[in-house]
mmCIF file of C-alpha atoms in Angstrom:
data_model
loop_
_atom_site.group_PDB
_atom_site.id
_atom_site.type_symbol
_atom_site.label_atom_id
_atom_site.label_comp_id
_atom_site.label_asym_id
_atom_site.label_seq_id
_atom_site.Cartn_x
_atom_site.Cartn_y
_atom_site.Cartn_z
ATOM 1 C CA MET A 20 9.746 6.433 17.785
ATOM 2 C CA LYS A 21 11.888 6.392 14.842
ATOM 3 C CA ILE A 22 10.358 4.620 11.698
ATOM 4 C CA SER A 23 11.652 2.716 8.558
ATOM 5 C CA ALA A 24 9.704 4.828 6.608
ATOM 6 C CA ARG A 25 11.931 7.087 4.114
ATOM 7 C CA ASN A 26 9.977 9.819 3.475
ATOM 8 C CA ARG A 27 9.094 12.494 6.410
ATOM 9 C CA LEU A 28 7.856 15.626 4.692
ATOM 10 C CA LYS A 29 7.582 18.691 7.685
ATOM 11 C CA GLY A 30 4.787 20.994 7.015
ATOM 12 C CA LYS A 31 1.516 22.519 8.493
ATOM 13 C CA VAL A 32 -2.004 20.978 8.371
ATOM 14 C CA VAL A 33 -4.430 23.355 5.867
ATOM 15 C CA ASP A 34 -7.545 21.369 6.720
ATOM 16 C CA VAL A 35 -9.264 18.390 8.011
ATOM 17 C CA THR A 36 -12.221 16.417 6.727
ATOM 18 C CA LEU A 37 -14.027 13.771 8.886
ATOM 19 C CA GLY A 38 -15.800 11.317 6.790
ATOM 20 C CA ALA A 39 -17.856 8.346 8.208
ATOM 21 C CA THR A 40 -14.543 6.377 9.319
ATOM 22 C CA THR A 41 -12.307 8.124 7.020
ATOM 23 C CA ALA A 42 -10.596 11.303 7.224
ATOM 24 C CA HIS A 43 -8.953 13.497 4.449
ATOM 25 C CA VAL A 44 -5.659 15.707 6.150
ATOM 26 C CA ARG A 45 -4.071 17.951 3.771
ATOM 27 C CA ILE A 46 -0.763 19.183 4.803
ATOM 28 C CA ASP A 47 1.418 22.245 3.068
ATOM 29 C CA ILE A 48 4.940 21.004 2.730
ATOM 30 C CA GLY A 49 6.792 24.068 1.268
ATOM 31 C CA GLY A 50 3.871 25.379 -0.775
ATOM 32 C CA SER A 51 2.741 21.776 -2.122
ATOM 33 C CA ILE A 52 -0.369 20.184 -0.654
ATOM 34 C CA ILE A 53 -0.166 16.705 0.233
ATOM 35 C CA THR A 54 -3.432 14.629 1.214
ATOM 36 C CA ALA A 55 -3.650 12.115 3.605
ATOM 37 C CA SER A 56 -6.405 9.235 3.790
ATOM 38 C CA ILE A 57 -6.053 8.191 7.390
ATOM 39 C CA THR A 58 -8.784 7.289 9.892
ATOM 40 C CA ASN A 59 -10.831 9.545 11.981
ATOM 41 C CA GLU A 60 -9.814 7.780 15.395
ATOM 42 C CA ALA A 61 -6.277 8.930 14.124
ATOM 43 C CA VAL A 62 -7.019 12.752 13.747
ATOM 44 C CA ALA A 63 -8.504 12.827 17.266
ATOM 45 C CA GLU A 64 -5.636 10.664 18.760
ATOM 46 C CA LEU A 65 -2.823 13.126 17.002
ATOM 47 C CA GLY A 66 -5.204 16.439 17.858
ATOM 48 C CA LEU A 67 -4.884 17.179 13.759
ATOM 49 C CA ALA A 68 -6.303 20.493 13.262
ATOM 50 C CA ALA A 69 -5.613 23.454 10.570
ATOM 51 C CA GLY A 70 -2.498 25.389 11.243
ATOM 52 C CA LYS A 71 -0.796 22.337 13.363
ATOM 53 C CA ASP A 72 2.873 21.174 12.632
ATOM 54 C CA ALA A 73 2.719 17.760 10.994
ATOM 55 C CA TYR A 74 4.767 15.295 9.021
ATOM 56 C CA ALA A 75 3.398 13.279 5.841
ATOM 57 C CA VAL A 76 5.133 9.998 5.986
ATOM 58 C CA VAL A 77 5.153 7.391 3.484
ATOM 59 C CA LYS A 78 6.858 4.388 3.015
ATOM 60 C CA ALA A 79 9.284 4.226 -0.289
ATOM 61 C CA SER A 80 7.488 1.156 -1.504
ATOM 62 C CA ASP A 81 4.197 3.508 -1.836
ATOM 63 C CA VAL A 82 6.009 6.217 -3.919
ATOM 64 C CA MET A 83 5.667 5.941 -7.796
ATOM 65 C CA VAL A 84 7.918 8.012 -10.040
ATOM 66 C CA ALA A 85 6.200 9.507 -13.377
ATOM 67 C CA VAL A 86 7.665 11.681 -16.155
ATOM 68 C CA ASP A 87 5.873 14.064 -18.492
ATOM 69 C CA ASP A 88 5.374 12.283 -22.033
ATOM 70 C CA MET B 22 -2.952 10.038 -18.765
ATOM 71 C CA LYS B 23 -4.498 11.383 -15.627
ATOM 72 C CA ILE B 24 -4.448 9.962 -12.519
ATOM 73 C CA SER B 25 -6.398 9.598 -9.418
ATOM 74 C CA ALA B 26 -3.501 9.831 -7.304
ATOM 75 C CA ARG B 27 -4.065 13.038 -4.934
ATOM 76 C CA ASN B 28 -0.082 13.222 -4.583
ATOM 77 C CA ARG B 29 1.984 14.624 -7.571
ATOM 78 C CA LEU B 30 4.971 16.401 -6.525
ATOM 79 C CA LYS B 31 7.613 17.795 -9.043
ATOM 80 C CA GLY B 32 11.474 17.465 -8.569
ATOM 81 C CA LYS B 33 14.435 16.053 -10.136
ATOM 82 C CA VAL B 34 16.085 12.728 -9.933
ATOM 83 C CA VAL B 35 19.189 12.944 -7.416
ATOM 84 C CA ASP B 36 20.229 9.337 -8.205
ATOM 85 C CA VAL B 37 18.912 5.687 -9.076
ATOM 86 C CA THR B 38 20.169 2.606 -7.456
ATOM 87 C CA LEU B 39 19.303 -0.666 -9.111
ATOM 88 C CA GLY B 40 18.837 -3.534 -7.161
ATOM 89 C CA ALA B 41 18.588 -7.286 -8.323
ATOM 90 C CA THR B 42 14.695 -6.622 -9.049
ATOM 91 C CA THR B 43 13.797 -3.321 -6.883
ATOM 92 C CA ALA B 44 15.477 -0.129 -7.735
ATOM 93 C CA HIS B 45 15.634 2.876 -5.265
ATOM 94 C CA VAL B 46 15.049 6.655 -6.931
ATOM 95 C CA ARG B 47 15.886 9.705 -4.855
ATOM 96 C CA ILE B 48 13.958 12.825 -6.279
ATOM 97 C CA ASP B 49 14.543 16.494 -5.085
ATOM 98 C CA ILE B 50 11.572 17.893 -4.367
ATOM 99 C CA GLY B 51 11.772 21.584 -3.566
ATOM 100 C CA GLY B 52 14.877 20.633 -1.425
ATOM 101 C CA SER B 53 13.190 17.379 0.397
ATOM 102 C CA ILE B 54 14.456 14.120 -0.865
ATOM 103 C CA ILE B 55 11.890 11.466 -1.576
ATOM 104 C CA THR B 56 12.919 8.118 -1.776
ATOM 105 C CA ALA B 57 10.758 5.840 -4.522
ATOM 106 C CA SER B 58 11.178 1.948 -4.226
ATOM 107 C CA ILE B 59 10.491 0.879 -7.863
ATOM 108 C CA THR B 60 11.140 -2.089 -10.405
ATOM 109 C CA ASN B 61 14.199 -1.907 -12.457
ATOM 110 C CA GLU B 62 11.986 -2.574 -15.120
ATOM 111 C CA ALA B 63 10.053 0.847 -14.637
ATOM 112 C CA VAL B 64 13.511 2.587 -14.495
ATOM 113 C CA ALA B 65 14.342 1.668 -17.733
ATOM 114 C CA GLU B 66 10.850 2.414 -19.058
ATOM 115 C CA LEU B 67 10.744 5.774 -18.117
ATOM 116 C CA GLY B 68 14.647 6.577 -18.615
ATOM 117 C CA LEU B 69 15.271 7.338 -15.198
ATOM 118 C CA ALA B 70 18.487 9.217 -14.477
ATOM 119 C CA ALA B 71 20.251 11.925 -12.373
ATOM 120 C CA GLY B 72 19.088 15.219 -13.315
ATOM 121 C CA LYS B 73 15.997 14.125 -15.265
ATOM 122 C CA ASP B 74 12.823 15.761 -14.495
ATOM 123 C CA ALA B 75 10.054 13.456 -12.635
ATOM 124 C CA TYR B 76 6.957 13.387 -10.207
ATOM 125 C CA ALA B 77 6.808 11.467 -7.133
ATOM 126 C CA VAL B 78 3.314 10.310 -7.016
ATOM 127 C CA VAL B 79 1.579 8.875 -4.251
ATOM 128 C CA LYS B 80 -1.806 7.736 -3.517
ATOM 129 C CA ALA B 81 -3.910 9.824 -0.405
ATOM 130 C CA SER B 82 -4.580 6.381 1.097
ATOM 131 C CA ASP B 83 -0.527 5.482 1.394
ATOM 132 C CA VAL B 84 0.050 8.742 3.296
ATOM 133 C CA MET B 85 0.465 8.692 6.997
ATOM 134 C CA VAL B 86 0.614 11.927 9.595
ATOM 135 C CA ALA B 87 2.546 11.732 12.585
ATOM 136 C CA VAL B 88 3.611 14.852 15.113
ATOM 137 C CA ASP B 89 6.157 15.591 17.397
ATOM 138 C CA ASP B 90 5.676 14.345 20.891
ATOM 139 C CA MET C 17 7.028 11.029 16.674
ATOM 140 C CA LYS C 18 3.568 10.006 16.995
ATOM 141 C CA ILE C 19 2.123 8.246 14.099
ATOM 142 C CA SER C 20 -1.258 7.576 12.503
ATOM 143 C CA ALA C 21 -0.881 4.345 11.730
ATOM 144 C CA ARG C 22 -3.245 2.323 13.662
ATOM 145 C CA ASN C 23 -0.997 -0.900 14.250
ATOM 146 C CA ARG C 24 2.026 -0.895 16.250
ATOM 147 C CA LEU C 25 2.825 -4.392 17.506
ATOM 148 C CA LYS C 26 5.563 -4.309 19.985
ATOM 149 C CA GLY C 27 8.267 -7.235 19.629
ATOM 150 C CA LYS C 28 12.105 -8.642 18.928
ATOM 151 C CA VAL C 29 13.679 -8.612 15.707
ATOM 152 C CA VAL C 30 14.260 -12.574 14.972
ATOM 153 C CA ASP C 31 16.650 -12.179 11.820
ATOM 154 C CA VAL C 32 17.385 -9.306 9.117
ATOM 155 C CA THR C 33 18.087 -10.368 5.413
ATOM 156 C CA LEU C 34 19.738 -8.001 3.591
ATOM 157 C CA GLY C 35 19.001 -7.905 -0.221
ATOM 158 C CA ALA C 36 20.537 -5.715 -2.977
ATOM 159 C CA THR C 37 18.438 -2.732 -2.151
ATOM 160 C CA THR C 38 15.080 -4.436 -0.126
ATOM 161 C CA ALA C 39 15.797 -6.275 3.277
ATOM 162 C CA HIS C 40 13.516 -8.496 5.054
ATOM 163 C CA VAL C 41 13.191 -8.224 8.884
ATOM 164 C CA ARG C 42 11.340 -10.718 10.695
ATOM 165 C CA ILE C 43 9.794 -9.487 13.853
ATOM 166 C CA ASP C 44 8.429 -11.794 16.887
ATOM 167 C CA ILE C 45 5.422 -10.454 18.103
ATOM 168 C CA GLY C 46 4.517 -12.673 21.233
ATOM 169 C CA GLY C 47 5.177 -15.742 19.788
ATOM 170 C CA SER C 48 3.696 -14.427 15.905
ATOM 171 C CA ILE C 49 6.281 -13.692 13.526
ATOM 172 C CA ILE C 50 5.775 -10.819 11.078
ATOM 173 C CA THR C 51 7.907 -10.060 8.249
ATOM 174 C CA ALA C 52 8.572 -6.525 6.940
ATOM 175 C CA SER C 53 9.967 -5.622 3.702
ATOM 176 C CA ILE C 54 11.797 -2.617 4.394
ATOM 177 C CA THR C 55 15.090 -0.804 2.192
ATOM 178 C CA ASN C 56 18.472 -1.777 3.647
ATOM 179 C CA GLU C 57 19.032 1.807 4.388
ATOM 180 C CA ALA C 58 16.433 1.882 6.914
ATOM 181 C CA VAL C 59 18.037 -1.370 8.574
ATOM 182 C CA ALA C 60 21.001 0.273 8.807
ATOM 183 C CA GLU C 61 19.431 3.845 9.945
ATOM 184 C CA LEU C 62 17.696 1.912 12.932
ATOM 185 C CA GLY C 63 20.557 -0.385 14.002
ATOM 186 C CA LEU C 64 17.804 -3.473 13.404
ATOM 187 C CA ALA C 65 19.712 -6.740 14.174
ATOM 188 C CA ALA C 66 18.418 -10.259 15.954
ATOM 189 C CA GLY C 67 17.604 -9.714 19.478
ATOM 190 C CA LYS C 68 16.798 -5.606 19.166
ATOM 191 C CA ASP C 69 13.341 -4.730 20.399
ATOM 192 C CA ALA C 70 11.307 -3.267 17.628
ATOM 193 C CA TYR C 71 7.721 -2.463 16.756
ATOM 194 C CA ALA C 72 5.856 -3.840 13.315
ATOM 195 C CA VAL C 73 3.832 -0.585 12.257
ATOM 196 C CA VAL C 74 1.157 -1.272 9.640
ATOM 197 C CA LYS C 75 -1.558 1.527 8.228
ATOM 198 C CA ALA C 76 -5.009 0.173 8.538
ATOM 199 C CA SER C 77 -5.854 0.474 5.107
ATOM 200 C CA ASP C 78 -3.188 -2.051 4.490
ATOM 201 C CA VAL C 79 -4.897 -4.650 6.408
ATOM 202 C CA MET C 80 -6.829 -7.018 5.136
ATOM 203 C CA VAL C 81 -9.212 -9.487 6.798
ATOM 204 C CA ALA C 82 -9.590 -13.436 6.277
ATOM 205 C CA VAL C 83 -12.092 -15.990 7.457
ATOM 206 C CA ASP C 84 -11.792 -20.047 7.105
ATOM 207 C CA ASP C 85 -13.881 -21.500 4.222
ATOM 208 C CA MET D 21 -7.111 -20.215 -1.598
ATOM 209 C CA LYS D 22 -3.401 -19.835 -0.195
ATOM 210 C CA ILE D 23 -2.057 -16.500 -0.389
ATOM 211 C CA SER D 24 1.796 -14.799 -1.002
ATOM 212 C CA ALA D 25 1.117 -11.993 1.752
ATOM 213 C CA ARG D 26 3.688 -13.087 4.712
ATOM 214 C CA ASN D 27 1.691 -12.048 7.426
ATOM 215 C CA ARG D 28 -1.574 -13.760 8.683
ATOM 216 C CA LEU D 29 -2.315 -13.136 12.290
ATOM 217 C CA LYS D 30 -5.125 -15.480 13.881
ATOM 218 C CA GLY D 31 -7.821 -13.853 16.445
ATOM 219 C CA LYS D 32 -11.207 -12.994 16.943
ATOM 220 C CA VAL D 33 -13.350 -10.067 15.668
ATOM 221 C CA VAL D 34 -13.715 -7.305 18.489
ATOM 222 C CA ASP D 35 -15.882 -4.851 16.937
ATOM 223 C CA VAL D 36 -17.090 -3.714 13.090
ATOM 224 C CA THR D 37 -17.932 0.113 12.786
ATOM 225 C CA LEU D 38 -19.521 0.395 9.074
ATOM 226 C CA GLY D 39 -18.707 3.819 7.314
ATOM 227 C CA ALA D 40 -20.468 5.195 4.338
ATOM 228 C CA THR D 41 -18.453 2.988 1.986
ATOM 229 C CA THR D 42 -15.441 1.966 4.346
ATOM 230 C CA ALA D 43 -15.661 -0.307 7.485
ATOM 231 C CA HIS D 44 -13.423 -0.467 10.110
ATOM 232 C CA VAL D 45 -12.952 -4.392 11.832
ATOM 233 C CA ARG D 46 -10.740 -4.313 15.065
ATOM 234 C CA ILE D 47 -9.700 -8.011 15.727
ATOM 235 C CA ASP D 48 -7.978 -8.915 18.799
ATOM 236 C CA ILE D 49 -4.765 -11.165 18.118
ATOM 237 C CA GLY D 50 -3.481 -12.585 21.308
ATOM 238 C CA GLY D 51 -3.993 -9.234 23.493
ATOM 239 C CA SER D 52 -2.892 -6.719 20.730
ATOM 240 C CA ILE D 53 -5.880 -4.819 18.751
ATOM 241 C CA ILE D 54 -5.178 -4.535 15.022
ATOM 242 C CA THR D 55 -7.260 -2.485 13.242
ATOM 243 C CA ALA D 56 -7.991 -3.281 9.413
ATOM 244 C CA SER D 57 -9.980 -0.581 7.084
ATOM 245 C CA ILE D 58 -11.815 -2.608 4.379
ATOM 246 C CA THR D 59 -14.804 -2.259 2.145
ATOM 247 C CA ASN D 60 -18.383 -2.243 3.954
ATOM 248 C CA GLU D 61 -18.735 -4.619 0.899
ATOM 249 C CA ALA D 62 -16.178 -7.339 2.193
ATOM 250 C CA VAL D 63 -17.830 -7.241 5.823
ATOM 251 C CA ALA D 64 -20.888 -8.399 4.293
ATOM 252 C CA GLU D 65 -19.672 -10.654 1.972
ATOM 253 C CA LEU D 66 -17.541 -12.732 5.244
ATOM 254 C CA GLY D 67 -19.985 -12.150 7.414
ATOM 255 C CA LEU D 68 -17.834 -10.430 10.135
ATOM 256 C CA ALA D 69 -19.120 -9.182 13.248
ATOM 257 C CA ALA D 70 -18.251 -9.102 16.928
ATOM 258 C CA GLY D 71 -16.943 -12.565 18.242
ATOM 259 C CA LYS D 72 -16.124 -14.233 15.074
ATOM 260 C CA ASP D 73 -12.764 -16.050 14.225
ATOM 261 C CA ALA D 74 -10.766 -13.877 11.885
ATOM 262 C CA TYR D 75 -7.068 -13.666 10.428
ATOM 263 C CA ALA D 76 -5.627 -10.005 9.989
ATOM 264 C CA VAL D 77 -3.565 -10.469 6.466
ATOM 265 C CA VAL D 78 -0.652 -8.088 5.446
ATOM 266 C CA LYS D 79 1.525 -7.922 2.530
ATOM 267 C CA ALA D 80 5.426 -8.009 3.843
ATOM 268 C CA SER D 81 5.801 -4.706 1.889
ATOM 269 C CA ASP D 82 3.523 -2.835 3.536
ATOM 270 C CA VAL D 83 5.087 -3.466 7.168
ATOM 271 C CA MET D 84 7.339 -0.918 8.486
ATOM 272 C CA VAL D 85 9.498 -1.305 11.661
ATOM 273 C CA ALA D 86 10.031 1.243 14.111
ATOM 274 C CA VAL D 87 12.383 1.668 17.448
ATOM 275 C CA ASP D 88 12.085 3.577 20.594
ATOM 276 C CA ASP D 89 14.356 7.029 20.367
ATOM 277 C CA MET E 24 -9.106 -19.112 3.183
ATOM 278 C CA LYS E 25 -11.987 -16.071 1.663
ATOM 279 C CA ILE E 26 -10.319 -13.047 1.871
ATOM 280 C CA SER E 27 -11.594 -9.432 2.233
ATOM 281 C CA ALA E 28 -9.586 -7.890 -1.093
ATOM 282 C CA ARG E 29 -11.951 -6.948 -3.531
ATOM 283 C CA ASN E 30 -9.990 -7.935 -6.656
ATOM 284 C CA ARG E 31 -9.143 -11.706 -7.255
ATOM 285 C CA LEU E 32 -7.996 -11.867 -11.269
ATOM 286 C CA LYS E 33 -7.837 -15.513 -12.314
ATOM 287 C CA GLY E 34 -4.832 -16.272 -14.763
ATOM 288 C CA LYS E 35 -1.616 -18.193 -15.626
ATOM 289 C CA VAL E 36 1.810 -17.384 -14.528
ATOM 290 C CA VAL E 37 4.005 -16.083 -17.255
ATOM 291 C CA ASP E 38 7.285 -16.287 -15.546
ATOM 292 C CA VAL E 39 9.044 -15.765 -12.326
ATOM 293 C CA THR E 40 12.080 -13.637 -11.719
ATOM 294 C CA LEU E 41 14.086 -14.286 -8.541
ATOM 295 C CA GLY E 42 15.935 -10.992 -7.154
ATOM 296 C CA ALA E 43 17.891 -11.042 -4.061
ATOM 297 C CA THR E 44 14.961 -10.841 -1.756
ATOM 298 C CA THR E 45 11.974 -9.734 -3.831
ATOM 299 C CA ALA E 46 10.594 -11.535 -6.909
ATOM 300 C CA HIS E 47 8.882 -10.200 -10.015
ATOM 301 C CA VAL E 48 5.972 -12.646 -11.188
ATOM 302 C CA ARG E 49 3.920 -11.888 -14.119
ATOM 303 C CA ILE E 50 0.511 -13.344 -14.812
ATOM 304 C CA ASP E 51 -1.646 -13.610 -18.029
ATOM 305 C CA ILE E 52 -5.221 -12.530 -16.890
ATOM 306 C CA GLY E 53 -7.039 -12.995 -20.264
ATOM 307 C CA GLY E 54 -4.446 -11.424 -22.589
ATOM 308 C CA SER E 55 -3.396 -8.891 -20.100
ATOM 309 C CA ILE E 56 0.168 -9.198 -18.129
ATOM 310 C CA ILE E 57 -0.046 -8.194 -14.498
ATOM 311 C CA THR E 58 3.455 -7.849 -12.486
ATOM 312 C CA ALA E 59 3.404 -8.898 -8.948
ATOM 313 C CA SER E 60 6.406 -7.684 -6.567
ATOM 314 C CA ILE E 61 6.561 -10.508 -4.069
ATOM 315 C CA THR E 62 9.129 -12.301 -1.267
ATOM 316 C CA ASN E 63 11.386 -14.951 -3.022
ATOM 317 C CA GLU E 64 9.850 -17.078 0.105
ATOM 318 C CA ALA E 65 6.303 -16.764 -0.951
ATOM 319 C CA VAL E 66 7.521 -17.824 -4.506
ATOM 320 C CA ALA E 67 8.844 -20.945 -3.038
ATOM 321 C CA GLU E 68 5.952 -21.372 -0.517
ATOM 322 C CA LEU E 69 3.218 -21.321 -3.368
ATOM 323 C CA GLY E 70 5.452 -23.339 -5.964
ATOM 324 C CA LEU E 71 4.901 -20.384 -8.775
ATOM 325 C CA ALA E 72 6.411 -21.446 -11.916
ATOM 326 C CA ALA E 73 5.637 -20.769 -15.525
ATOM 327 C CA GLY E 74 2.350 -22.311 -16.657
ATOM 328 C CA LYS E 75 0.926 -22.576 -13.223
ATOM 329 C CA ASP E 76 -2.707 -21.154 -12.296
ATOM 330 C CA ALA E 77 -2.762 -18.385 -9.829
ATOM 331 C CA TYR E 78 -4.701 -15.230 -9.245
ATOM 332 C CA ALA E 79 -3.420 -11.783 -9.093
ATOM 333 C CA VAL E 80 -5.234 -10.333 -5.585
ATOM 334 C CA VAL E 81 -5.387 -6.587 -5.020
ATOM 335 C CA LYS E 82 -6.934 -4.377 -1.999
ATOM 336 C CA ALA E 83 -9.353 -2.093 -3.448
ATOM 337 C CA SER E 84 -7.547 0.876 -1.621
ATOM 338 C CA ASP E 85 -4.454 -0.104 -3.522
ATOM 339 C CA VAL E 86 -6.235 0.475 -7.091
ATOM 340 C CA MET E 87 -6.025 4.033 -8.631
ATOM 341 C CA VAL E 88 -8.085 4.881 -11.831
ATOM 342 C CA ALA E 89 -6.612 7.134 -14.895
ATOM 343 C CA VAL E 90 -8.076 8.389 -17.869
ATOM 344 C CA ASP E 91 -6.669 9.510 -21.051
ATOM 345 C CA ASP E 92 -6.217 13.267 -21.271
ATOM 346 C CA MET F 7 2.168 11.524 -17.844
ATOM 347 C CA LYS F 8 3.973 8.377 -17.766
ATOM 348 C CA ILE F 9 3.922 6.294 -14.693
ATOM 349 C CA SER F 10 6.107 3.527 -12.841
ATOM 350 C CA ALA F 11 3.357 1.524 -11.882
ATOM 351 C CA ARG F 12 3.418 -1.869 -13.831
ATOM 352 C CA ASN F 13 -0.193 -2.245 -14.130
ATOM 353 C CA ARG F 14 -2.612 -0.137 -16.316
ATOM 354 C CA LEU F 15 -5.633 -2.333 -17.391
ATOM 355 C CA LYS F 16 -8.175 -0.787 -19.676
ATOM 356 C CA GLY F 17 -11.922 -0.827 -19.415
ATOM 357 C CA LYS F 18 -14.972 0.830 -18.614
ATOM 358 C CA VAL F 19 -16.583 2.195 -15.577
ATOM 359 C CA VAL F 20 -19.353 0.213 -14.246
ATOM 360 C CA ASP F 21 -20.690 2.162 -11.431
ATOM 361 C CA VAL F 22 -19.386 4.744 -8.924
ATOM 362 C CA THR F 23 -20.476 4.921 -5.107
ATOM 363 C CA LEU F 24 -19.687 8.086 -3.283
ATOM 364 C CA GLY F 25 -19.140 8.002 0.175
ATOM 365 C CA ALA F 26 -18.610 10.831 2.823
ATOM 366 C CA THR F 27 -14.890 10.961 1.662
ATOM 367 C CA THR F 28 -14.051 8.073 -0.253
ATOM 368 C CA ALA F 29 -15.589 6.764 -3.306
ATOM 369 C CA HIS F 30 -15.979 3.109 -5.008
ATOM 370 C CA VAL F 31 -15.136 2.800 -8.493
ATOM 371 C CA ARG F 32 -16.053 -0.594 -10.332
ATOM 372 C CA ILE F 33 -14.315 -1.059 -13.815
ATOM 373 C CA ASP F 34 -14.904 -3.901 -16.287
ATOM 374 C CA ILE F 35 -11.844 -4.928 -17.435
ATOM 375 C CA GLY F 36 -12.646 -7.472 -20.521
ATOM 376 C CA GLY F 37 -15.442 -9.197 -18.473
ATOM 377 C CA SER F 38 -13.730 -8.826 -14.870
ATOM 378 C CA ILE F 39 -14.623 -6.554 -12.567
ATOM 379 C CA ILE F 40 -12.108 -4.235 -10.691
ATOM 380 C CA THR F 41 -12.989 -2.292 -7.741
ATOM 381 C CA ALA F 42 -10.932 0.813 -6.837
ATOM 382 C CA SER F 43 -11.062 2.840 -3.487
ATOM 383 C CA ILE F 44 -10.586 6.532 -3.905
ATOM 384 C CA THR F 45 -11.243 9.926 -3.041
ATOM 385 C CA ASN F 46 -14.653 11.856 -4.153
ATOM 386 C CA GLU F 47 -12.269 14.285 -4.978
ATOM 387 C CA ALA F 48 -10.614 12.054 -7.768
ATOM 388 C CA VAL F 49 -13.708 11.232 -8.808
ATOM 389 C CA ALA F 50 -14.737 14.723 -9.767
ATOM 390 C CA GLU F 51 -11.603 15.806 -11.194
ATOM 391 C CA LEU F 52 -11.562 12.840 -13.436
ATOM 392 C CA GLY F 53 -15.422 13.188 -14.345
ATOM 393 C CA LEU F 54 -15.906 9.592 -13.617
ATOM 394 C CA ALA F 55 -19.089 7.837 -14.455
ATOM 395 C CA ALA F 56 -20.739 4.869 -15.514
ATOM 396 C CA GLY F 57 -19.605 4.268 -18.949
ATOM 397 C CA LYS F 58 -16.475 6.366 -19.304
ATOM 398 C CA ASP F 59 -13.300 4.615 -20.527
ATOM 399 C CA ALA F 60 -10.900 4.210 -17.655
ATOM 400 C CA TYR F 61 -7.645 2.570 -16.428
ATOM 401 C CA ALA F 62 -7.314 0.437 -13.164
ATOM 402 C CA VAL F 63 -3.745 1.196 -12.153
ATOM 403 C CA VAL F 64 -1.714 -0.796 -9.717
ATOM 404 C CA LYS F 65 1.860 -0.532 -8.451
ATOM 405 C CA ALA F 66 3.406 -4.249 -8.604
ATOM 406 C CA SER F 67 4.311 -4.015 -4.638
ATOM 407 C CA ASP F 68 0.421 -3.981 -4.287
ATOM 408 C CA VAL F 69 -0.199 -7.242 -6.007
ATOM 409 C CA MET F 70 -0.258 -10.286 -4.158
ATOM 410 C CA VAL F 71 -0.832 -13.548 -5.757
ATOM 411 C CA ALA F 72 -2.578 -16.574 -4.823
ATOM 412 C CA VAL F 73 -3.254 -20.255 -5.655
ATOM 413 C CA ASP F 74 -6.258 -22.681 -5.224
ATOM 414 C CA ASP F 75 -5.566 -25.095 -2.248
#
């Protein structure tokens, strides 16, 4: 599947924290850590676990820009 | 201002494309390019232009995870 | 690529309207029309045009629920 | 109330899973299942339960498009 | 229609700026201005124009929190 | 840090409900209550608690508009 989302950053899963319904997955992208909040169900379906290769995917309209004061 | 958004990636603006109301800003984050779709107004307010230091900021609930098939 | 987004609805592109930076793509999903607002760049990259098979993809945290009064 | 969100798909609630704060509601839309991640509070306020008529509502800027490789 | 989105702030439209596909609507909520980026199509369908009563509606998962340094 | 998000509403935290991974923070904005769904981790990092001054921050593309029927 090829998706319209502009941002696909390749990395490796650092850890997965399951909640009651919502999991947090942290991915190391060349030294930066990206946190994704996704469903527990998606974690199971993709077999996400520490050490696994994964992409963080973000739609361009969900990216904000900030500058130092 | 300190914000709850989990993901703040430091980089440098590559280019800014203004639209009629919506601009696309591309930021180089250690070699990866991130595209942000924000208002023209925000571009002006933050003084965004090629070469400027900037952060891409993303709320954790807006990050998806993908794996290769 | 396998993605965490829970909602992938298969359909056919009805029409594509390019804007200055942002395009609207309408997809027929078994009789319902879904509108996606994505970048012009993604439209070009995926080769989206009327009649093409495509999926509408939505993260579960972006779906609201409504009921009639 | 009439809302700007472009996508309102009519269906029937399949099941509701309450979490600690976040619930997952699955809605059958003409045979396709859509998962919504909303607050437990909204589930209570709307009286959502299996079998109830409901709409899945999505803003156009939260819809991505994908195509098969 | 009753919607799951937790945040519905009543106000009055200040102005509407149409773009090629995407409009910006500014709403005065008791003295604060809220900017919404929605489709031109939604502006037409809801008949939005300066002076009209309207609500800004936001899903809880799209609200971030910030504090002063 | 100065951010591109168009909407920054100043208020005071009413209450914080921690979940397993996701917290709900309610902020009083001049009499209106805004609910934010953010990570427990962000609540800890910002020291959010009832009575604390805080801003609700929302990207313009996440704001919908509604009108009465």
